[in-house]
Short mmCIF file of N, CA and C and ligand atoms in Angstrom, two decimals:
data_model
loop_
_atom_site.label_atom_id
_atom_site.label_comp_id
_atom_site.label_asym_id
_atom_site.label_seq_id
_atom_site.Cartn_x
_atom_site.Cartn_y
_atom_site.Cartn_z
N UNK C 1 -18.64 8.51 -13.39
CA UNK C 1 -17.42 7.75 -13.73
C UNK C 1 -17.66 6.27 -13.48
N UNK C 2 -17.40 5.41 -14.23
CA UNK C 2 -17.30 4.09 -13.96
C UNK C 2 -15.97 3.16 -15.09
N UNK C 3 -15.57 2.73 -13.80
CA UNK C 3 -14.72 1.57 -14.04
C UNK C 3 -14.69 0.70 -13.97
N UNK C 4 -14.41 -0.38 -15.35
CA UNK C 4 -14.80 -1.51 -15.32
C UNK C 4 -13.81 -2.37 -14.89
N UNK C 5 -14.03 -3.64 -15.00
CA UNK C 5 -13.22 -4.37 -14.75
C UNK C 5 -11.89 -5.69 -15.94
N UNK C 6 -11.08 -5.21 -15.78
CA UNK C 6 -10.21 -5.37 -16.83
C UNK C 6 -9.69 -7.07 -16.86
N UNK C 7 -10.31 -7.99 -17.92
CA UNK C 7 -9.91 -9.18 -18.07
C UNK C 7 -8.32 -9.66 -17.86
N UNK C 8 -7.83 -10.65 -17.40
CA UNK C 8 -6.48 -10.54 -17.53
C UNK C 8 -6.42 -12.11 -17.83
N UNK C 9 -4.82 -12.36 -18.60
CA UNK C 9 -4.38 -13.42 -19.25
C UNK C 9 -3.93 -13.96 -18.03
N UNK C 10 -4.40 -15.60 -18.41
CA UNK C 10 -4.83 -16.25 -19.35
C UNK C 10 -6.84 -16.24 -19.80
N UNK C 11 -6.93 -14.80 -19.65
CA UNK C 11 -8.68 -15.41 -19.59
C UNK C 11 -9.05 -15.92 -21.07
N UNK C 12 -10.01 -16.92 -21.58
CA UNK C 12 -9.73 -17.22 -22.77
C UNK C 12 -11.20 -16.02 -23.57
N UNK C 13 -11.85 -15.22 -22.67
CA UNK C 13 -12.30 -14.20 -23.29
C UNK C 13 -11.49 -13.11 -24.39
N UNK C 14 -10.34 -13.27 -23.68
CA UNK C 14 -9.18 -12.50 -24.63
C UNK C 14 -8.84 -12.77 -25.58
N UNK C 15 -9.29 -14.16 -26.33
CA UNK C 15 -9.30 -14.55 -27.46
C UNK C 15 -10.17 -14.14 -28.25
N UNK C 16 -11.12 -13.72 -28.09
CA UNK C 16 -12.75 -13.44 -28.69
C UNK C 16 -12.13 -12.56 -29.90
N UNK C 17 -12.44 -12.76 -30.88
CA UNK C 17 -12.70 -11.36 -32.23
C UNK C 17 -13.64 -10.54 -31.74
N UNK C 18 -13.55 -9.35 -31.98
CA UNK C 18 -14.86 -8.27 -32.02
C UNK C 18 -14.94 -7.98 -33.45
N UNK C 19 -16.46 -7.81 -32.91
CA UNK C 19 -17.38 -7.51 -34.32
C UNK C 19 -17.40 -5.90 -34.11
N UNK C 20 -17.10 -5.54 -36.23
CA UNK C 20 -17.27 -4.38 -36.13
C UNK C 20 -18.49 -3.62 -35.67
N UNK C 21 -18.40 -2.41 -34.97
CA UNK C 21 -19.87 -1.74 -34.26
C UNK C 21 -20.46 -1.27 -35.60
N UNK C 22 -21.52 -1.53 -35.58
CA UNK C 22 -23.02 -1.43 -36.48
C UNK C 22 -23.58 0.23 -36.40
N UNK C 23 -23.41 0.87 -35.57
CA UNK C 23 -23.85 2.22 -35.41
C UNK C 23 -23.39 2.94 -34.10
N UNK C 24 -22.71 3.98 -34.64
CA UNK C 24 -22.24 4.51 -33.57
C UNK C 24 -23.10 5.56 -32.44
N UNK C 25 -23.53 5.20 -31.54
CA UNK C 25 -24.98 5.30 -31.11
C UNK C 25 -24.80 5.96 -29.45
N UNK C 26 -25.59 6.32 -28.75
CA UNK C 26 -25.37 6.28 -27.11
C UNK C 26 -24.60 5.33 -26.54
N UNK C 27 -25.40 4.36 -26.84
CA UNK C 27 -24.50 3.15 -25.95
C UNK C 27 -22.81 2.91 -26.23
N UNK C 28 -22.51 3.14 -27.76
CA UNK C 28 -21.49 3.52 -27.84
C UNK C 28 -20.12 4.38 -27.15
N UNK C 29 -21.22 5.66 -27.09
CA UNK C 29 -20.87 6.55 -26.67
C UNK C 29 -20.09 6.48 -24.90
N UNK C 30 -21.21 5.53 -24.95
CA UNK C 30 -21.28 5.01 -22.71
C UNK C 30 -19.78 3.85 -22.58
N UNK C 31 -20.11 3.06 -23.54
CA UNK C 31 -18.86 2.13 -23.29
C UNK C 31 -17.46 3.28 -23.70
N UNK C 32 -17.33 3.92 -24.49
CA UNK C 32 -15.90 4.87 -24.83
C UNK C 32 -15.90 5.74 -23.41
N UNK C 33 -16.79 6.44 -23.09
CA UNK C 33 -16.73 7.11 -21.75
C UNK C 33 -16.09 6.15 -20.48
N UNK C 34 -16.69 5.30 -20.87
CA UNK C 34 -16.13 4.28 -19.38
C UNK C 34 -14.79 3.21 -19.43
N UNK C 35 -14.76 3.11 -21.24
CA UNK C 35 -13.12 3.00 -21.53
C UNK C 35 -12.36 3.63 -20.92
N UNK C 36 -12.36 5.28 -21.21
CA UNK C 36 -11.74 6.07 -21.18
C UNK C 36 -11.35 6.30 -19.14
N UNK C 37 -12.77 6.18 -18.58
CA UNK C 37 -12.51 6.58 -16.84
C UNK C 37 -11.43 4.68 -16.22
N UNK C 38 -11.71 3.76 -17.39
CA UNK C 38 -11.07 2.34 -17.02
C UNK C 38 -9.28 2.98 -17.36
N UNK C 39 -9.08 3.02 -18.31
CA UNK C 39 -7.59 3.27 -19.30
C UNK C 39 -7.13 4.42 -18.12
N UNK C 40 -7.42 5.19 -17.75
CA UNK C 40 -6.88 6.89 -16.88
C UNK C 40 -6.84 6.07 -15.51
N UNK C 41 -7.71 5.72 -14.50
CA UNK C 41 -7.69 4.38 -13.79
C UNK C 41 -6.24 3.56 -13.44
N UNK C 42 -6.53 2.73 -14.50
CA UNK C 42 -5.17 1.35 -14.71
C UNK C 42 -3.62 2.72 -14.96
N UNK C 43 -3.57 3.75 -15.33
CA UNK C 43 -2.75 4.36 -15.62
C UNK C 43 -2.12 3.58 -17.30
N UNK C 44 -3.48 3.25 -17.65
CA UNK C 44 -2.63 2.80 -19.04
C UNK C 44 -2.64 4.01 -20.11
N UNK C 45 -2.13 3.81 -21.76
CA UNK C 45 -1.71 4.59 -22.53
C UNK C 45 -2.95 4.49 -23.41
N UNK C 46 -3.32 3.14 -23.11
CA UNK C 46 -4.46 2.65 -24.29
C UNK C 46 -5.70 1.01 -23.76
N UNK C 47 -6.60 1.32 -24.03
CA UNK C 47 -7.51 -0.05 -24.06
C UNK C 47 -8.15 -0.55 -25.16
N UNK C 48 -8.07 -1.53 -25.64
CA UNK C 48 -9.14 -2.40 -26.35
C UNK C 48 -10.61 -2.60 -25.97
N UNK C 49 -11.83 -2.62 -26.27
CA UNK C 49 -13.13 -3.17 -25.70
C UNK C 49 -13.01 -4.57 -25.48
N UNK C 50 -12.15 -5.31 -26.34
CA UNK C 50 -12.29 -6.73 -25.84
C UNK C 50 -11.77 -7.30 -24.04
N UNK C 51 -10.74 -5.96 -23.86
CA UNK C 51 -10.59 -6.43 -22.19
C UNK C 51 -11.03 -5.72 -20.78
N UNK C 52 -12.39 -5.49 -20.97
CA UNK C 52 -13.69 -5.21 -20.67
C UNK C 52 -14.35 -5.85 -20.89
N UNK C 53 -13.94 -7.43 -21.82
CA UNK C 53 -15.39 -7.92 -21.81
C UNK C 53 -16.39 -7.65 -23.08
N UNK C 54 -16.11 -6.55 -24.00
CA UNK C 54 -16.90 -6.11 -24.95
C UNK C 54 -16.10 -6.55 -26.58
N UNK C 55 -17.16 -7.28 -27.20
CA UNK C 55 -16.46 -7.98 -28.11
C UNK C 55 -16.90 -6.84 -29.43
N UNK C 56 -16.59 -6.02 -29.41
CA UNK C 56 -17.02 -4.72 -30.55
C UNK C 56 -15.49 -3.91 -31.01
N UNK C 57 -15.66 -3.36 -31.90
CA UNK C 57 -14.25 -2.69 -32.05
C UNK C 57 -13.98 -0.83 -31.90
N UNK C 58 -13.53 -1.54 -30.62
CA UNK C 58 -13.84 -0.06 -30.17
C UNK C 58 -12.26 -0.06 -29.10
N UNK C 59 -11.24 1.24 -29.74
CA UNK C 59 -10.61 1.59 -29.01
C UNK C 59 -10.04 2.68 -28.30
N UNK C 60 -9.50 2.76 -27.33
CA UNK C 60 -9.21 4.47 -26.46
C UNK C 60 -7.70 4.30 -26.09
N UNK C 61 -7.19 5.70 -26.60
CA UNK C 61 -5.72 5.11 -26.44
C UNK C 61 -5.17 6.91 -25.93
N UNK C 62 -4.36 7.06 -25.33
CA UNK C 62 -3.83 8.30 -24.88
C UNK C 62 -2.60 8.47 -24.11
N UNK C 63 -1.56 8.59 -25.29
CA UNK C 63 -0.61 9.01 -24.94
C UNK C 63 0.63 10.53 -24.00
N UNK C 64 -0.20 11.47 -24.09
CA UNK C 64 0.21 12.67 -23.59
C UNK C 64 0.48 12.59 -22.44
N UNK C 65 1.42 13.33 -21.72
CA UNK C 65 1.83 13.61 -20.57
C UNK C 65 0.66 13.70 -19.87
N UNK C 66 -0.21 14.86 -20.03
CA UNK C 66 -0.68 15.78 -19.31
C UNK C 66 -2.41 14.70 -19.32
N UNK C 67 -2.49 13.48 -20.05
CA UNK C 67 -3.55 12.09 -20.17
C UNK C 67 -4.75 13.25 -20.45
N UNK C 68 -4.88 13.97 -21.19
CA UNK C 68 -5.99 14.82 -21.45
C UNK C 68 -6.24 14.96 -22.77
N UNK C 69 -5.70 13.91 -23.90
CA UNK C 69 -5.77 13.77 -25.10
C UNK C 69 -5.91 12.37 -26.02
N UNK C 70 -7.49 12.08 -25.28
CA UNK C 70 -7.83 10.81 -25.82
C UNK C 70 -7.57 10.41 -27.45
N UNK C 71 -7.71 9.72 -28.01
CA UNK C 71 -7.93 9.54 -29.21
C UNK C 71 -8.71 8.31 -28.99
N UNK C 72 -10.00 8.17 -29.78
CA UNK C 72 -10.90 7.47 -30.13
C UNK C 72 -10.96 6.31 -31.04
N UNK C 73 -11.21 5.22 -31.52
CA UNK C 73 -10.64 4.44 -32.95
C UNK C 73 -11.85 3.53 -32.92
N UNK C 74 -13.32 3.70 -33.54
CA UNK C 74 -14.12 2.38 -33.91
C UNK C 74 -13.78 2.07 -35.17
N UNK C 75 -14.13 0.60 -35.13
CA UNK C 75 -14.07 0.23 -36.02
C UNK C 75 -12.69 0.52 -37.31
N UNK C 76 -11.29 0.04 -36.27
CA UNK C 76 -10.21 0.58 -37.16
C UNK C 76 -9.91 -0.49 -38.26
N UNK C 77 -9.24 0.03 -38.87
CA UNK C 77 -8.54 -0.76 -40.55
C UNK C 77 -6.80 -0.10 -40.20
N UNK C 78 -5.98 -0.74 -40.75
CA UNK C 78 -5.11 -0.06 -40.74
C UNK C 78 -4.61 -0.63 -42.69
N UNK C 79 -4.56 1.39 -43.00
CA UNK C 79 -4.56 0.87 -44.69
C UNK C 79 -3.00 1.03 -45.03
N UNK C 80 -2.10 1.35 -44.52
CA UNK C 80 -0.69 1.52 -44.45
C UNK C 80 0.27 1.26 -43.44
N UNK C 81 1.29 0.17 -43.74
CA UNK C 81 2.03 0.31 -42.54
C UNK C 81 3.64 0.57 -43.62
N UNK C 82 5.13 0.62 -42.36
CA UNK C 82 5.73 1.38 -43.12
C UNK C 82 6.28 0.15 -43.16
N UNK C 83 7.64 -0.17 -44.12
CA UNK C 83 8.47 -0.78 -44.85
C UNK C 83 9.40 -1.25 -43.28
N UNK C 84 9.47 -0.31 -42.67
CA UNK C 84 10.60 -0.98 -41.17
C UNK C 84 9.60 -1.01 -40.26
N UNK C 85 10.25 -2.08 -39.35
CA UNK C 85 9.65 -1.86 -38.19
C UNK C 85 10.41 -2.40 -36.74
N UNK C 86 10.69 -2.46 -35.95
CA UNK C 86 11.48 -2.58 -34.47
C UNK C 86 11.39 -3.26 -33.56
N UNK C 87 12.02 -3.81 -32.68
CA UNK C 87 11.68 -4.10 -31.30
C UNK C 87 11.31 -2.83 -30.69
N UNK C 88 9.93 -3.25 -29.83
CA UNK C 88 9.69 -2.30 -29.14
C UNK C 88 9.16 -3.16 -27.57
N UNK C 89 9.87 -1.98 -26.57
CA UNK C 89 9.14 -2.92 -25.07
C UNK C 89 7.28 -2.73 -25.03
N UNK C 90 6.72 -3.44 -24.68
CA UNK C 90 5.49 -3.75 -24.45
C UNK C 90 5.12 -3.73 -23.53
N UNK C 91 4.07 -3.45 -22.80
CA UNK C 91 3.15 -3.74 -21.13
C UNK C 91 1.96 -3.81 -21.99
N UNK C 92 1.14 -4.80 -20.71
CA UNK C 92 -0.56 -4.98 -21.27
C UNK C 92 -1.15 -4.77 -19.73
N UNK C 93 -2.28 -4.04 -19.91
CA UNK C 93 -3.33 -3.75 -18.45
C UNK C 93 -3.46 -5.51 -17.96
N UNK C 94 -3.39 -6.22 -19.13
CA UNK C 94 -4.70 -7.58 -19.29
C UNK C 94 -2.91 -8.53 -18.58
N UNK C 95 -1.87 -7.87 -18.71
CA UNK C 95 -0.69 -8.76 -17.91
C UNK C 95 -0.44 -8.36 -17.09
N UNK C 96 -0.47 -7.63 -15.90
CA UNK C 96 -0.12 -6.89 -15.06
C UNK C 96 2.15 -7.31 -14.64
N UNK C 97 2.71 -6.36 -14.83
CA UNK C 97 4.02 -6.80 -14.24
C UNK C 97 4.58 -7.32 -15.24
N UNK C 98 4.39 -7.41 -16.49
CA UNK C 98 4.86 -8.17 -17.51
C UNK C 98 5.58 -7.07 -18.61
N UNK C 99 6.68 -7.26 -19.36
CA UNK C 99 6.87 -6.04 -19.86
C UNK C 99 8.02 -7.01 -20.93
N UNK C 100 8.02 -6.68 -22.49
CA UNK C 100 8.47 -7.67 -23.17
C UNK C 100 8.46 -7.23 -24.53
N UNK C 101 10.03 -7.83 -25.12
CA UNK C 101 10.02 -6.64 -26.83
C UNK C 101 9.02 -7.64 -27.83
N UNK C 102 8.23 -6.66 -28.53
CA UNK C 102 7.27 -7.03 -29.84
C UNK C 102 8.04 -6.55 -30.97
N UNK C 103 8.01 -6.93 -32.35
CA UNK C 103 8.42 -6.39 -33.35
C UNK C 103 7.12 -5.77 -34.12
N UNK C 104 7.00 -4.23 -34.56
CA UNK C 104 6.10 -3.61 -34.61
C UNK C 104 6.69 -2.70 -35.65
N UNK C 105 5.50 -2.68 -36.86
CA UNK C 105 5.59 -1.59 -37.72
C UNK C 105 6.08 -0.20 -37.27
N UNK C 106 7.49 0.54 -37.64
CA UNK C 106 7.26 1.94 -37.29
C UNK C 106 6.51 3.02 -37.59
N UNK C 107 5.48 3.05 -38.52
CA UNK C 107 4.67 4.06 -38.80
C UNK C 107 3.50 3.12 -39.07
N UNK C 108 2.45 3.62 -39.08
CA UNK C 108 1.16 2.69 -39.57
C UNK C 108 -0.15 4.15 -40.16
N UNK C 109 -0.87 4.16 -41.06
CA UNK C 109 -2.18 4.70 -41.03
C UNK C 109 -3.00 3.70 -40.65
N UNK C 110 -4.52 4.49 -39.76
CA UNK C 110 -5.37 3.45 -39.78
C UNK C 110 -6.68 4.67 -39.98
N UNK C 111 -7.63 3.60 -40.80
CA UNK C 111 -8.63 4.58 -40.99
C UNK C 111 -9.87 3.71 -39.70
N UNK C 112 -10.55 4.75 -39.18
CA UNK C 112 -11.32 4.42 -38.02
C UNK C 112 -12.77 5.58 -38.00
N UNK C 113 -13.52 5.22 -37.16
CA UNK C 113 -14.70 6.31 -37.35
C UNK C 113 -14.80 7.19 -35.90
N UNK C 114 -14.58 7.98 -35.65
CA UNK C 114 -14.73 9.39 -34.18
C UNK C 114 -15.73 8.63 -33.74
N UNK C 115 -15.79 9.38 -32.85
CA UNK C 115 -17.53 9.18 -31.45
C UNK C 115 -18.10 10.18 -32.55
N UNK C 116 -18.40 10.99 -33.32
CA UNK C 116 -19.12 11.50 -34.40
C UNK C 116 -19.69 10.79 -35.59
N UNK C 117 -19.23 9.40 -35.27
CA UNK C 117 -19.88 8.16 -36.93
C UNK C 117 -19.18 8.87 -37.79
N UNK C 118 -17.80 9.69 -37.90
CA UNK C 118 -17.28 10.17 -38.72
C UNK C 118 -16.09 9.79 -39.32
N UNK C 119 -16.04 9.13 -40.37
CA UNK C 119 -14.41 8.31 -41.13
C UNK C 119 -13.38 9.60 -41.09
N UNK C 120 -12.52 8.95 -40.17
CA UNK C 120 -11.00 9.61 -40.12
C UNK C 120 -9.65 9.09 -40.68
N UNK C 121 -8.40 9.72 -40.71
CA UNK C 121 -7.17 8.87 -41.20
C UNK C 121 -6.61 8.88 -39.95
N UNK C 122 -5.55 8.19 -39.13
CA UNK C 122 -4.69 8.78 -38.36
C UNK C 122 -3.71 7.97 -38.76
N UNK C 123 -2.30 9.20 -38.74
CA UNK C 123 -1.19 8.81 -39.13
C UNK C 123 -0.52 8.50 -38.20
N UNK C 124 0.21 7.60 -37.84
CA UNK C 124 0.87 7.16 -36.69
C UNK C 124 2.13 6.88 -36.66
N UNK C 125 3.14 7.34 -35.53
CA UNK C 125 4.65 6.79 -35.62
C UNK C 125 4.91 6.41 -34.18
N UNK C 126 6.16 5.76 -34.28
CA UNK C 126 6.63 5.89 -32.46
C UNK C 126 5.87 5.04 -31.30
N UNK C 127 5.50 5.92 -30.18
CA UNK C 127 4.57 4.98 -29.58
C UNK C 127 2.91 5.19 -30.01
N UNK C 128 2.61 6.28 -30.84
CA UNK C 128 1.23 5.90 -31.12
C UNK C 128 1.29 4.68 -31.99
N UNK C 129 2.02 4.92 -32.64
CA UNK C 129 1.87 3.37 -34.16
C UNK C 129 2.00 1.61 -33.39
N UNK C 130 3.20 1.82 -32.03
CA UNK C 130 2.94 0.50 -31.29
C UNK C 130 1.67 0.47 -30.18
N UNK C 131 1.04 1.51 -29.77
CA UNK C 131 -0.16 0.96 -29.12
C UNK C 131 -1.44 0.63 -30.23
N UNK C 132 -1.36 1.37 -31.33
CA UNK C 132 -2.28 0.88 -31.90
C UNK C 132 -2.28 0.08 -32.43
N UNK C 133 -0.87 -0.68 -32.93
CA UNK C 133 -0.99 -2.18 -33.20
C UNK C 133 -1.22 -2.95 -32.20
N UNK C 134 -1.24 -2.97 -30.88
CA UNK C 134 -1.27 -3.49 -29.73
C UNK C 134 -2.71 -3.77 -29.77
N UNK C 135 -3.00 -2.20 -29.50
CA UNK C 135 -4.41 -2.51 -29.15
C UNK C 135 -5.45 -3.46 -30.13
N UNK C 136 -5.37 -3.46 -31.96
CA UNK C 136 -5.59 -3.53 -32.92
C UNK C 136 -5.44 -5.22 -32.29
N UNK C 137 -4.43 -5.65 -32.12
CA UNK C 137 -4.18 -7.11 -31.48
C UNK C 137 -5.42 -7.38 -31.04
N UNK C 138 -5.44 -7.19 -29.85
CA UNK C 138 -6.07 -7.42 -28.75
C UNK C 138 -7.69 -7.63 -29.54
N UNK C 139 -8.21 -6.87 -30.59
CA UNK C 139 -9.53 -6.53 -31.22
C UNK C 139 -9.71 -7.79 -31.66
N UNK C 140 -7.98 -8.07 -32.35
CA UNK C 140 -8.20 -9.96 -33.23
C UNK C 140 -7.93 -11.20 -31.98
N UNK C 141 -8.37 -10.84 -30.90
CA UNK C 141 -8.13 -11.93 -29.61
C UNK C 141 -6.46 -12.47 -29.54
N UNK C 142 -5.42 -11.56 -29.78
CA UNK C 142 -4.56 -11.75 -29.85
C UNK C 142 -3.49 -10.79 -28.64
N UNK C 143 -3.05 -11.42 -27.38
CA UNK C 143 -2.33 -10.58 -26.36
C UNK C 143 -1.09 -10.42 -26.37
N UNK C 144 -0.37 -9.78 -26.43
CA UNK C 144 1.31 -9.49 -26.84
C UNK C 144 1.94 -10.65 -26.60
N UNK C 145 2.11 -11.73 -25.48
CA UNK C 145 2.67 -12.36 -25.14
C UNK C 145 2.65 -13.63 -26.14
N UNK C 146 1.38 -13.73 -26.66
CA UNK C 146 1.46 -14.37 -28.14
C UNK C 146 2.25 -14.62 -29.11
N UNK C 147 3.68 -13.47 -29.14
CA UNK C 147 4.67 -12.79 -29.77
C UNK C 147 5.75 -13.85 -29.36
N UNK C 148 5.56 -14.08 -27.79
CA UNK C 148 7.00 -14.30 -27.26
C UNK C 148 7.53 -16.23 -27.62
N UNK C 149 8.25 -16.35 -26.87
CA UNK C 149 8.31 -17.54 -27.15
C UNK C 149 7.38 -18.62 -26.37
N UNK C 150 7.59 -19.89 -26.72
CA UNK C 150 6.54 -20.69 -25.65
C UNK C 150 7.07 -21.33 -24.69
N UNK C 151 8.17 -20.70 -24.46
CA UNK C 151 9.15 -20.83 -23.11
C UNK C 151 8.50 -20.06 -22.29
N UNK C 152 8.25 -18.48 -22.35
CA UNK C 152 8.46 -17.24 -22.01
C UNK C 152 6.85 -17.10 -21.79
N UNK C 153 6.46 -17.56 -22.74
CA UNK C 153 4.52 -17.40 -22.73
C UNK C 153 4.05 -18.71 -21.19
N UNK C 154 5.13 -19.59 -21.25
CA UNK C 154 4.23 -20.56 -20.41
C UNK C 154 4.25 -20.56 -19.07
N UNK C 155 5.62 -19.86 -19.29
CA UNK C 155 5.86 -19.24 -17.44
C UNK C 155 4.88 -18.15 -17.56
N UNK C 156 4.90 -17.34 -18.50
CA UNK C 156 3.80 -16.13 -17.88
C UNK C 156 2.38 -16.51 -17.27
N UNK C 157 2.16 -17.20 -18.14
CA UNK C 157 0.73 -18.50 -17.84
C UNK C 157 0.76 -18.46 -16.15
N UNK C 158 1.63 -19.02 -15.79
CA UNK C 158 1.93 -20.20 -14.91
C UNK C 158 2.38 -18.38 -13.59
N UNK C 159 2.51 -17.35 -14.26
CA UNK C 159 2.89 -16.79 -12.81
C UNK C 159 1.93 -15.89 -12.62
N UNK C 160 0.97 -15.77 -14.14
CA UNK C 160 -0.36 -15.41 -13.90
C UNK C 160 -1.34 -15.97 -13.17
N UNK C 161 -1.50 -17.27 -13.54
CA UNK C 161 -2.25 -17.85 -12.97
C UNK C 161 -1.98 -18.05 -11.31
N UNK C 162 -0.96 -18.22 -10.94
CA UNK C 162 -0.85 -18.12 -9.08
C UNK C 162 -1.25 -16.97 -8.75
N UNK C 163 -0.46 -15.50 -9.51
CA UNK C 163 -1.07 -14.55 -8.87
C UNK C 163 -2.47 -14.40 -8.94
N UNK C 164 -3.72 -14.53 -9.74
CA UNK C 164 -4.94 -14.90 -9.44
C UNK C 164 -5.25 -15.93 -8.63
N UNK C 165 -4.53 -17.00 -8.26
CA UNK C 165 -5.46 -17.77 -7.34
C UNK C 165 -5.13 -16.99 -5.71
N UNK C 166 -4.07 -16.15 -5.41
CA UNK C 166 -4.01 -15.65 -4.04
C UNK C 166 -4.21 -14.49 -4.04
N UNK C 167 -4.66 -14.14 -5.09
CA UNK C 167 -6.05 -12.99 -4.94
C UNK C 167 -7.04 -13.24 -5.29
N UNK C 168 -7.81 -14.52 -5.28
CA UNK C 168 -8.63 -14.72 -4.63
C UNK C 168 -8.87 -15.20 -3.46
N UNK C 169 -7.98 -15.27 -2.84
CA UNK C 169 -7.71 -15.43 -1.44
C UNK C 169 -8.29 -14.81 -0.41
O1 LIG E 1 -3.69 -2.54 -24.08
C1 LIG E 1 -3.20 -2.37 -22.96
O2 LIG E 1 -3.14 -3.29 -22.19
C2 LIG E 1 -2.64 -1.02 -22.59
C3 LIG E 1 -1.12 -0.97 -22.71
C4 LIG E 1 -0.77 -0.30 -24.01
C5 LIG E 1 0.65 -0.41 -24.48
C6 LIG E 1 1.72 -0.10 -23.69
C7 LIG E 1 3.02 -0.18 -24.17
C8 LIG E 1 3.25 -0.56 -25.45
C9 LIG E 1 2.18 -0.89 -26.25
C10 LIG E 1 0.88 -0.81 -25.77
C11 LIG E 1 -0.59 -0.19 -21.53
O3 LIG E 1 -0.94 0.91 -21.32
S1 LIG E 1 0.56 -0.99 -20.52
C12 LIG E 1 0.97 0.15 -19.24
C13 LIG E 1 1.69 1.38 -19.66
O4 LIG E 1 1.21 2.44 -19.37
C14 LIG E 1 2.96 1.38 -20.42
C15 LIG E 1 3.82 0.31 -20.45
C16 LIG E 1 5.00 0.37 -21.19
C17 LIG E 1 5.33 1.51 -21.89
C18 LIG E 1 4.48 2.60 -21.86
C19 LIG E 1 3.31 2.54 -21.10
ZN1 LIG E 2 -2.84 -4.91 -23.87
#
């Protein structure tokens, strides 16, 4: 098991684009494994590779009660989204304590490739369709709070940034 260590805003690594992965390979395989022991960890629903540090497109997202039903996503596209879409509340691993409405497609397809190098569809509604736009964010260096206003974004800044300097304390 290994857990990495999860970037948090304002880091300007979180801006980075990831490049789509080139072959879905071992090493692949090692970073989704250690997504997956990071995301179960943080008690999150879902991670991006970009907040780890890994600028590739690679995501792990798992919604179920019972957190025993990963779903996998390299290299996603999303080829449908639906006609409505909502306020929905938000949390990010990469904000800790932060929690804030996004307006988000209610249904989305995205086509993506398994840990098998294998092209899939997944149809999405509800909260799978808002973490995977979330996460999908995060791939284009883009963090929810991006959304909010620049009232709301600059205090977050500003109460992020103290809480990192007195933990590094
Ligand atoms: O990408 C991340 O930082 C993970 C994030 C995913 C997410 C949560 C909520 C809406 C969209 C995307 C989290 O897991 S935040 C923590 C969390 O478990 C959570 C927060 C609010 C609602 C449901 C779960
Ligand atoms: Zn996030």
């Amino acid at each position: 098991m290994a857990v990495l260590s999860i970037l948090c805003y304002p880091d300007p690594r979180l801006e980075k684009i990831a490049k789509p992965v080139a072959a879905v390979d071992a090493r692949i395989a090692q970073l989704v494994a250690d997504m997956k022991d990071t995301m179960y960890d943080a008690k999150g629903i879902g991670l991006a590779a970009t907040q780890v540090d890994v600028h590739e497109r690679v995501i792990v997202i798992d919604i179920s009660e019972e957190r025993d039903d990963p779903l996998v996503l390299i290299n996603p596209e999303l080829v449908w989204t639906s006609p409505a879409s909502h306020l929905n509340e938000e949390g990010c691993l990469s904000v800790p304590g932060i929690y804030d409405g996004v307006q988000r497609f209610d249904a989305v397809h995205v086509r993506a490739l398994d840990l098998d190098g294998k092209v899939r569809v997944v149809e999405a509604e509800a909260l799978l369709a808002v973490c995977i736009q979330h996460e999908m964010d995060h791939l284009q260096g883009k963090v929810f709070v991006e959304y909010l206003s620049p009232l709301k974004r600059n205090r977050i800044k500003t109460k992020m940034r103290k809480a990192q300097r007195e933990d590094a304390r």
